[in-house]
């Protein structure tokens, strides 16, 4: 997307919102060269659909994804633009050739992105998204993330004397 002021092609998305009930995306862009900001509307010629676990199809909602990410990142200090980056990543899973994307793929994309920036946010999102059935699932996920340190500082404990 070319900058309207300096014609540079180096622009980045700083905000994106669903419009027209998810059929269009309104994007705020900023020119990296001159800092000029402008808005674009991208209209899908297809309806992006999410294949849910129960087999139903739902229209993709970037706003819903954003809400989930914002909830996970509440009161966490992360680099600016993190939310939009992740929303954009999920949007880019869709294309005219690939209009139906499984919900799990969208969730995994968000999880991978959150994991890279903030472990607490990752776990918050995972606990909602993965439909953890209980504390044991949550703890297993926690344990998987911790660096496992061997007991006794890695040394084999002395055998009891006289045995
Ligand atoms: Zn420019």
XYZ file of N, CA, C and O and ligand atoms in Angstrom:
653
model
N 0.846 -1.209 0.000
C 0.000 0.000 0.000
C 0.874 1.249 0.000
O 1.661 1.453 0.907
N 0.743 2.051 -1.044
C 1.610 3.206 -1.259
C 1.172 4.405 -0.421
O -0.022 4.649 -0.265
N 2.140 5.137 0.144
C 1.838 6.361 0.896
C 1.323 7.423 -0.059
O 1.885 7.627 -1.139
N 0.253 8.124 0.364
C -0.339 9.132 -0.507
C 0.516 10.401 -0.572
O 0.395 11.178 -1.504
N 1.362 10.604 0.430
C 2.158 11.833 0.493
C 3.482 11.694 -0.262
O 3.798 12.475 -1.141
N 4.276 10.674 0.125
C 5.630 10.587 -0.433
C 5.783 9.421 -1.413
O 6.861 9.210 -1.943
N 4.695 8.673 -1.639
C 4.676 7.562 -2.602
C 5.529 6.365 -2.171
O 5.756 5.457 -2.957
N 6.026 6.414 -0.930
C 6.801 5.274 -0.452
C 5.879 4.055 -0.347
O 4.687 4.174 -0.052
N 6.445 2.880 -0.574
C 5.645 1.660 -0.415
C 5.828 1.047 0.954
O 5.286 -0.002 1.257
N 6.620 1.763 1.773
C 6.944 1.261 3.102
C 5.936 1.775 4.130
O 6.178 2.767 4.799
N 4.789 1.106 4.225
C 3.806 1.530 5.214
C 3.463 0.366 6.113
O 3.623 -0.789 5.732
N 3.031 0.686 7.328
C 2.649 -0.388 8.243
C 1.244 -0.143 8.777
O 0.785 1.000 8.863
N 0.585 -1.257 9.133
C -0.760 -1.173 9.690
C -0.653 -0.879 11.177
O 0.052 -1.566 11.908
N -1.323 0.200 11.631
C -1.275 0.515 13.060
C -2.595 0.201 13.745
O -2.666 0.143 14.955
N -3.651 -0.018 12.967
C -4.927 -0.390 13.572
C -5.796 -1.008 12.487
O -5.747 -0.595 11.344
N -6.535 -2.050 12.860
C -7.467 -2.597 11.880
C -8.763 -2.978 12.583
O -8.751 -3.495 13.688
N -9.852 -2.661 11.941
C -11.183 -2.915 12.513
C -12.057 -3.591 11.466
O -11.977 -3.256 10.292
N -12.896 -4.470 11.944
C -13.878 -5.038 11.032
C -14.910 -3.977 10.685
O -15.266 -3.145 11.519
N -15.377 -4.020 9.451
C -16.451 -3.132 9.023
C -17.416 -3.963 8.194
O -17.082 -5.065 7.756
N -18.590 -3.439 8.005
C -19.608 -4.126 7.198
C -19.806 -5.569 7.658
O -19.799 -6.504 6.858
N -19.959 -5.708 8.958
C -20.203 -7.024 9.559
C -19.156 -8.054 9.158
O -19.470 -9.197 8.830
N -17.916 -7.642 9.146
C -16.824 -8.574 8.922
C -16.453 -8.769 7.467
O -15.489 -9.457 7.172
N -17.199 -8.147 6.545
C -16.888 -8.351 5.127
C -15.814 -7.386 4.632
O -15.289 -7.549 3.541
N -15.522 -6.370 5.454
C -14.478 -5.424 5.063
C -13.597 -5.134 6.276
O -14.004 -5.334 7.413
N -12.392 -4.713 5.998
C -11.459 -4.352 7.068
C -11.031 -2.909 6.854
O -10.572 -2.532 5.773
N -11.215 -2.098 7.893
C -10.792 -0.707 7.839
C -9.433 -0.641 8.519
O -9.294 -1.021 9.672
N -8.425 -0.194 7.789
C -7.076 -0.184 8.341
C -6.516 1.226 8.424
O -6.636 2.010 7.481
N -5.904 1.528 9.560
C -5.128 2.750 9.692
C -3.689 2.373 9.370
O -3.141 1.429 9.923
N -3.102 3.114 8.457
C -1.722 2.831 8.077
C -0.841 4.034 8.349
O -1.304 5.169 8.332
N 0.419 3.748 8.598
C 1.385 4.816 8.810
C 2.564 4.599 7.885
O 3.074 3.480 7.777
N 2.980 5.683 7.226
C 4.125 5.620 6.344
C 5.406 5.611 7.174
O 5.592 6.454 8.052
N 6.258 4.639 6.925
C 7.500 4.539 7.689
C 8.473 5.638 7.262
O 9.267 6.136 8.045
N 8.367 6.085 6.019
C 9.244 7.136 5.500
C 8.913 8.507 6.091
O 9.766 9.168 6.644
N 7.638 8.937 5.959
C 7.299 10.318 6.318
C 6.330 10.418 7.487
O 6.046 11.504 7.969
N 5.818 9.295 7.986
C 4.939 9.332 9.150
C 3.498 9.677 8.835
O 2.663 9.744 9.740
N 3.187 9.892 7.571
C 1.823 10.220 7.181
C 0.887 9.054 7.514
O 1.229 7.895 7.315
N -0.298 9.392 8.060
C -1.272 8.343 8.391
C -2.491 8.440 7.483
O -2.960 9.533 7.199
N -2.963 7.301 7.044
C -4.150 7.286 6.195
C -4.941 6.007 6.434
O -4.471 5.080 7.098
N -6.160 5.998 5.922
C -7.069 4.879 6.151
C -7.348 4.160 4.846
O -7.518 4.792 3.807
N -7.367 2.838 4.916
C -7.773 2.071 3.732
C -8.931 1.162 4.124
O -9.065 0.773 5.281
N -9.750 0.861 3.152
C -10.801 -0.128 3.348
C -10.516 -1.300 2.425
O -10.366 -1.113 1.225
N -10.379 -2.454 3.034
C -10.162 -3.646 2.222
C -11.417 -4.492 2.278
O -11.890 -4.860 3.344
N -11.952 -4.761 1.118
C -13.211 -5.494 1.062
C -12.946 -6.887 0.529
O -12.377 -7.049 -0.553
N -13.330 -7.863 1.336
C -13.132 -9.235 0.893
C -14.155 -9.572 -0.175
O -15.312 -9.188 -0.078
N -13.712 -10.290 -1.181
C -14.660 -10.740 -2.204
C -15.207 -12.113 -1.826
O -15.876 -12.763 -2.586
N -14.861 -12.528 -0.619
C -15.358 -13.799 -0.104
C -15.701 -13.573 1.352
O -15.304 -12.570 1.954
N -16.427 -14.493 1.934
C -16.761 -14.387 3.346
C -15.800 -15.276 4.145
O -15.851 -16.501 4.004
N -14.914 -14.689 4.945
C -14.043 -15.522 5.769
C -14.870 -16.271 6.819
O -15.668 -15.665 7.532
N -14.688 -17.588 6.858
C -15.481 -18.411 7.771
C -14.569 -19.205 8.695
O -13.485 -19.639 8.310
N -15.047 -19.374 9.910
C -14.307 -20.153 10.898
C -15.010 -21.491 11.088
O -16.212 -21.539 11.357
N -14.246 -22.584 10.933
C -14.789 -23.921 11.156
C -14.601 -24.273 12.629
O -13.476 -24.453 13.098
N -15.723 -24.347 13.332
C -15.633 -24.616 14.767
C -15.515 -26.112 15.022
O -15.747 -26.927 14.144
N -15.133 -26.420 16.285
C -14.898 -27.814 16.624
C -16.140 -28.688 16.440
O -16.034 -29.871 16.146
N -17.313 -28.085 16.636
C -18.535 -28.880 16.493
C -18.991 -28.976 15.030
O -20.070 -29.488 14.749
N -18.153 -28.458 14.113
C -18.455 -28.599 12.699
C -19.237 -27.437 12.109
O -19.451 -27.391 10.905
N -19.663 -26.496 12.974
C -20.417 -25.354 12.457
C -19.475 -24.305 11.885
O -18.311 -24.227 12.251
N -20.010 -23.494 10.971
C -19.246 -22.402 10.379
C -19.745 -21.081 10.932
O -20.945 -20.845 11.016
N -18.820 -20.241 11.327
C -19.132 -18.918 11.844
C -18.388 -17.880 11.013
O -17.243 -18.121 10.647
N -19.020 -16.722 10.740
C -18.257 -15.658 10.077
C -17.077 -15.252 10.961
O -17.229 -15.131 12.171
N -15.922 -15.080 10.352
C -14.745 -14.648 11.107
C -14.942 -13.231 11.622
O -15.422 -12.355 10.901
N -14.597 -13.012 12.888
C -14.704 -11.680 13.467
C -13.365 -11.255 14.041
O -12.925 -11.785 15.065
N -12.720 -10.298 13.373
C -11.450 -9.776 13.887
C -11.665 -9.098 15.234
O -10.796 -9.137 16.101
N -12.849 -8.504 15.416
C -13.142 -7.833 16.682
C -13.192 -8.822 17.838
O -12.755 -8.542 18.947
N -13.733 -10.012 17.552
C -13.806 -11.047 18.578
C -12.400 -11.517 18.961
O -12.079 -11.692 20.129
N -11.576 -11.699 17.932
C -10.188 -12.108 18.177
C -9.470 -11.029 18.996
O -8.781 -11.320 19.972
N -9.679 -9.768 18.586
C -9.032 -8.656 19.284
C -9.454 -8.613 20.749
O -8.617 -8.434 21.640
N -10.765 -8.813 20.990
C -11.279 -8.772 22.363
C -10.611 -9.852 23.215
O -10.229 -9.607 24.364
N -10.450 -11.047 22.637
C -9.824 -12.134 23.371
C -8.368 -11.841 23.699
O -7.897 -12.122 24.806
N -7.675 -11.250 22.732
C -6.257 -10.925 22.935
C -6.118 -9.813 23.975
O -5.276 -9.885 24.867
N -6.989 -8.796 23.865
C -6.918 -7.675 24.810
C -7.195 -8.137 26.235
O -6.579 -7.684 27.184
N -8.128 -9.082 26.345
C -8.460 -9.624 27.658
C -7.240 -10.345 28.242
O -6.906 -10.188 29.411
N -6.580 -11.139 27.397
C -5.406 -11.891 27.857
C -4.264 -10.954 28.232
O -3.485 -11.239 29.132
N -4.184 -9.809 27.534
C -3.070 -8.891 27.757
C -3.392 -7.795 28.772
O -2.570 -6.922 29.005
N -4.595 -7.868 29.371
C -4.992 -6.834 30.329
C -3.922 -6.682 31.398
O -3.455 -7.666 31.961
N -3.512 -5.455 31.657
C -2.503 -5.064 32.646
C -1.126 -5.706 32.440
O -0.279 -5.676 33.328
N -0.889 -6.275 31.264
C 0.449 -6.784 30.953
C 1.203 -5.740 30.124
O 0.603 -5.075 29.282
N 2.474 -5.591 30.391
C 3.284 -4.643 29.638
C 3.867 -5.343 28.409
O 4.710 -6.224 28.541
N 3.354 -4.998 27.242
C 3.851 -5.595 26.000
C 4.156 -4.474 25.001
O 3.642 -3.369 25.144
N 4.994 -4.752 24.018
C 5.322 -3.715 23.042
C 4.066 -3.184 22.355
O 3.132 -3.942 22.103
N 4.023 -1.869 22.066
C 2.862 -1.316 21.366
C 2.693 -2.004 20.009
O 3.675 -2.373 19.378
N 1.453 -2.182 19.619
C 1.197 -2.826 18.329
C 1.063 -4.334 18.416
O 0.752 -4.981 17.426
N 1.297 -4.885 19.621
C 1.226 -6.343 19.780
C -0.153 -6.879 19.403
O -0.264 -7.868 18.669
N -1.204 -6.208 19.892
C -2.561 -6.685 19.633
C -2.852 -6.681 18.140
O -3.297 -7.687 17.577
N -2.546 -5.535 17.491
C -2.848 -5.438 16.055
C -2.030 -6.423 15.231
O -2.512 -6.984 14.251
N -0.774 -6.624 15.653
C 0.053 -7.608 14.949
C -0.613 -8.978 14.955
O -0.669 -9.662 13.933
N -1.107 -9.355 16.135
C -1.712 -10.680 16.268
C -3.028 -10.770 15.498
O -3.309 -11.788 14.862
N -3.826 -9.707 15.561
C -5.090 -9.708 14.813
C -4.796 -9.833 13.317
O -5.429 -10.625 12.609
N -3.802 -9.076 12.871
C -3.436 -9.115 11.456
C -2.954 -10.504 11.046
O -3.254 -10.987 9.952
N -2.211 -11.144 11.971
C -1.746 -12.505 11.667
C -2.914 -13.469 11.462
O -2.872 -14.325 10.585
N -3.950 -13.337 12.302
C -5.095 -14.240 12.147
C -5.856 -13.918 10.864
O -6.293 -14.826 10.162
N -5.965 -12.618 10.547
C -6.657 -12.232 9.306
C -5.948 -12.781 8.082
O -6.583 -13.162 7.100
N -4.626 -12.817 8.161
C -3.871 -13.235 6.982
C -3.922 -14.747 6.764
O -3.404 -15.246 5.770
N -4.535 -15.481 7.703
C -4.750 -16.908 7.476
C -5.778 -17.122 6.365
O -5.818 -18.165 5.724
N -6.625 -16.107 6.164
C -7.705 -16.217 5.180
C -7.269 -15.651 3.839
O -6.517 -14.679 3.772
N -7.763 -16.270 2.802
C -7.568 -15.731 1.463
C -8.723 -16.228 0.608
O -9.522 -17.055 1.063
N -8.805 -15.737 -0.598
C -9.886 -16.169 -1.479
C -9.840 -17.682 -1.687
O -10.867 -18.338 -1.793
N -8.611 -18.238 -1.718
C -8.463 -19.684 -1.933
C -8.668 -20.456 -0.634
O -8.837 -21.667 -0.642
N -8.557 -19.754 0.480
C -8.603 -20.402 1.781
C -9.546 -19.611 2.689
O -9.132 -19.005 3.666
N -10.833 -19.627 2.313
C -11.802 -18.782 3.011
C -12.288 -19.415 4.308
O -12.832 -18.735 5.162
N -12.096 -20.733 4.445
C -12.533 -21.414 5.667
C -11.303 -21.871 6.449
O -10.470 -22.617 5.931
N -11.176 -21.382 7.667
C -10.024 -21.718 8.505
C -10.531 -22.311 9.812
O -11.461 -21.778 10.416
N -9.945 -23.452 10.248
C -10.391 -24.038 11.515
C -10.105 -23.102 12.690
O -9.080 -22.429 12.725
N -11.027 -23.093 13.651
C -10.866 -22.250 14.843
C -9.557 -22.575 15.562
O -8.901 -21.695 16.111
N -9.178 -23.869 15.522
C -7.953 -24.267 16.227
C -6.720 -23.584 15.638
O -5.783 -23.241 16.354
N -6.750 -23.381 14.314
C -5.598 -22.747 13.658
C -5.491 -21.273 14.062
O -4.397 -20.745 14.248
N -6.664 -20.624 14.190
C -6.671 -19.229 14.627
C -6.171 -19.138 16.067
O -5.334 -18.310 16.409
N -6.678 -20.058 16.902
C -6.248 -20.074 18.298
C -4.760 -20.327 18.441
O -4.077 -19.658 19.219
N -4.257 -21.278 17.663
C -2.835 -21.607 17.741
C -1.960 -20.433 17.292
O -0.874 -20.215 17.835
N -2.450 -19.702 16.294
C -1.711 -18.532 15.816
C -1.590 -17.483 16.921
O -0.513 -16.933 17.163
N -2.727 -17.234 17.604
C -2.718 -16.263 18.700
C -1.835 -16.774 19.843
O -1.028 -16.027 20.403
N -1.970 -18.063 20.164
C -1.185 -18.636 21.266
C 0.312 -18.507 21.003
O 1.075 -18.123 21.892
N 0.714 -18.829 19.775
C 2.135 -18.753 19.441
C 2.639 -17.316 19.575
O 3.736 -17.077 20.095
N 1.805 -16.368 19.133
C 2.190 -14.960 19.220
C 2.269 -14.479 20.654
O 3.210 -13.788 21.037
N 1.288 -14.881 21.472
C 1.279 -14.455 22.873
C 2.436 -15.076 23.635
O 3.064 -14.436 24.478
N 2.710 -16.327 23.330
C 3.773 -17.047 24.031
C 5.112 -16.331 23.842
O 5.950 -16.309 24.730
N 5.265 -15.739 22.645
C 6.522 -15.054 22.332
C 6.668 -13.739 23.097
O 7.782 -13.293 23.344
N 5.539 -13.123 23.492
C 5.646 -11.815 24.151
C 5.375 -11.853 25.646
O 5.954 -11.079 26.398
N 4.498 -12.756 26.091
C 4.126 -12.720 27.505
C 3.528 -14.052 27.943
O 2.474 -14.456 27.453
N 4.186 -14.722 28.872
C 3.737 -16.048 29.286
C 2.409 -16.015 30.035
O 1.592 -16.919 29.897
N 2.208 -14.970 30.835
C 0.952 -14.868 31.580
C -0.221 -14.710 30.621
O -1.246 -15.380 30.753
N -0.047 -13.839 29.632
C -1.102 -13.629 28.637
C -1.358 -14.917 27.861
O -2.494 -15.264 27.559
N -0.278 -15.614 27.558
C -0.397 -16.903 26.860
C -1.273 -17.864 27.653
O -2.191 -18.483 27.118
N -0.981 -17.966 28.945
C -1.736 -18.906 29.779
C -3.191 -18.472 29.945
O -4.096 -19.297 29.932
N -3.397 -17.164 30.062
C -4.774 -16.661 30.157
C -5.562 -17.037 28.905
O -6.678 -17.537 28.984
N -4.948 -16.787 27.758
C -5.643 -17.078 26.501
C -5.856 -18.577 26.343
O -6.919 -19.029 25.946
N -4.820 -19.333 26.692
C -4.914 -20.792 26.572
C -6.029 -21.334 27.455
O -6.764 -22.233 27.052
N -6.176 -20.781 28.654
C -7.177 -21.307 29.588
C -8.582 -21.081 29.053
O -9.474 -21.884 29.271
N -8.757 -19.988 28.308
C -10.065 -19.715 27.700
C -10.201 -20.496 26.407
O -11.159 -21.223 26.182
N -9.167 -20.367 25.565
C -9.275 -20.885 24.210
C -9.290 -22.399 24.139
O -10.049 -23.004 23.409
N -8.405 -23.012 24.904
C -8.298 -24.459 24.812
C -9.391 -25.164 25.602
O -9.396 -26.393 25.675
N -10.298 -24.373 26.196
C -11.384 -24.973 26.960
C -10.853 -25.951 28.003
O -11.295 -27.088 28.088
N -9.879 -25.483 28.749
C -9.320 -26.350 29.761
C -10.441 -26.883 30.646
O -11.294 -26.138 31.105
N -10.422 -28.178 30.869
C -11.534 -28.768 31.619
C -11.376 -28.561 33.115
O -12.321 -28.684 33.875
N -10.191 -28.254 33.550
C -10.021 -28.039 34.983
C -8.625 -27.584 35.317
O -7.822 -27.324 34.435
N -8.352 -27.486 36.594
C -7.067 -26.974 37.047
C -5.919 -27.864 36.576
O -4.821 -27.394 36.324
N -6.178 -29.157 36.437
C -5.086 -30.061 36.077
C -4.525 -29.738 34.700
O -3.326 -29.770 34.483
N -5.426 -29.394 33.759
C -4.972 -29.001 32.427
C -4.103 -27.749 32.513
O -3.075 -27.650 31.865
N -4.582 -26.806 33.306
C -3.885 -25.535 33.447
C -2.497 -25.756 34.046
O -1.510 -25.222 33.577
N -2.454 -26.609 35.071
C -1.175 -26.881 35.734
C -0.217 -27.624 34.809
O 0.982 -27.386 34.821
N -0.763 -28.509 34.005
C 0.082 -29.251 33.081
C 0.735 -28.285 32.086
O 1.912 -28.370 31.776
N -0.080 -27.321 31.643
C 0.432 -26.324 30.702
C 1.508 -25.460 31.362
O 2.520 -25.140 30.772
N 1.251 -25.116 32.627
C 2.225 -24.336 33.401
C 3.521 -25.118 33.512
O 4.605 -24.595 33.297
N 3.392 -26.396 33.874
C 4.568 -27.241 34.103
C 5.376 -27.380 32.821
O 6.603 -27.385 32.849
N 4.674 -27.451 31.710
C 5.348 -27.626 30.427
C 6.196 -26.411 30.088
O 7.149 -26.496 29.329
N 5.832 -25.267 30.669
C 6.543 -24.043 30.351
C 7.734 -23.809 31.268
O 8.625 -23.055 30.945
N 7.676 -24.421 32.448
C 8.745 -24.176 33.405
C 9.998 -24.949 33.011
O 9.931 -26.050 32.495
N 11.113 -24.323 33.299
C 12.369 -25.030 33.080
C 12.493 -26.063 34.197
O 12.425 -25.737 35.377
N 12.616 -27.304 33.795
C 12.652 -28.359 34.798
C 14.052 -28.428 35.404
O 15.037 -28.649 34.707
N 14.100 -28.209 36.709
C 15.395 -28.331 37.376
C 15.422 -29.653 38.136
O 14.469 -30.003 38.823
N 16.494 -30.416 37.981
C 16.538 -31.720 38.617
C 16.577 -31.594 40.146
O 17.105 -30.616 40.661
N 15.998 -32.559 40.834
C 16.042 -32.510 42.298
C 17.465 -32.703 42.809
O 18.317 -33.228 42.093
N 17.708 -32.274 43.992
C 19.016 -32.407 44.657
C 20.126 -31.729 43.854
O 21.259 -32.180 43.847
N 19.769 -30.682 43.126
C 20.792 -29.960 42.372
C 21.465 -30.846 41.334
O 22.600 -30.597 40.945
N 20.805 -31.895 40.927
C 21.349 -32.748 39.887
C 22.202 -33.890 40.411
O 22.633 -34.742 39.664
N 22.431 -33.872 41.710
C 23.258 -34.944 42.277
C 22.385 -36.090 42.771
O 21.273 -35.869 43.264
N 22.879 -37.248 42.682
C 22.150 -38.408 43.206
C 22.293 -38.389 44.743
O 23.401 -38.227 45.263
N 21.161 -38.471 45.440
C 21.260 -38.430 46.910
C 22.016 -39.640 47.429
O 21.941 -40.702 46.825
N 22.741 -39.474 48.529
C 23.488 -40.618 49.077
C 22.548 -41.714 49.530
O 21.461 -41.443 50.041
N 22.954 -42.938 49.311
C 22.152 -44.063 49.747
C 22.146 -44.107 51.268
O 23.147 -43.749 51.892
N 21.003 -44.494 51.859
C 20.983 -44.567 53.326
C 22.041 -45.539 53.839
O 22.239 -46.625 53.278
N 22.739 -45.138 54.891
C 23.826 -45.953 55.420
C 23.289 -47.223 56.082
O 22.198 -47.220 56.625
N 24.061 -48.245 56.023
C 23.763 -49.478 56.745
C 22.734 -50.339 56.044
O 22.426 -51.434 56.526
N 22.174 -49.927 54.883
C 21.144 -50.707 54.256
C 21.731 -51.816 53.503
O 21.556 -52.931 53.462
Zn 5.074 8.846 3.187
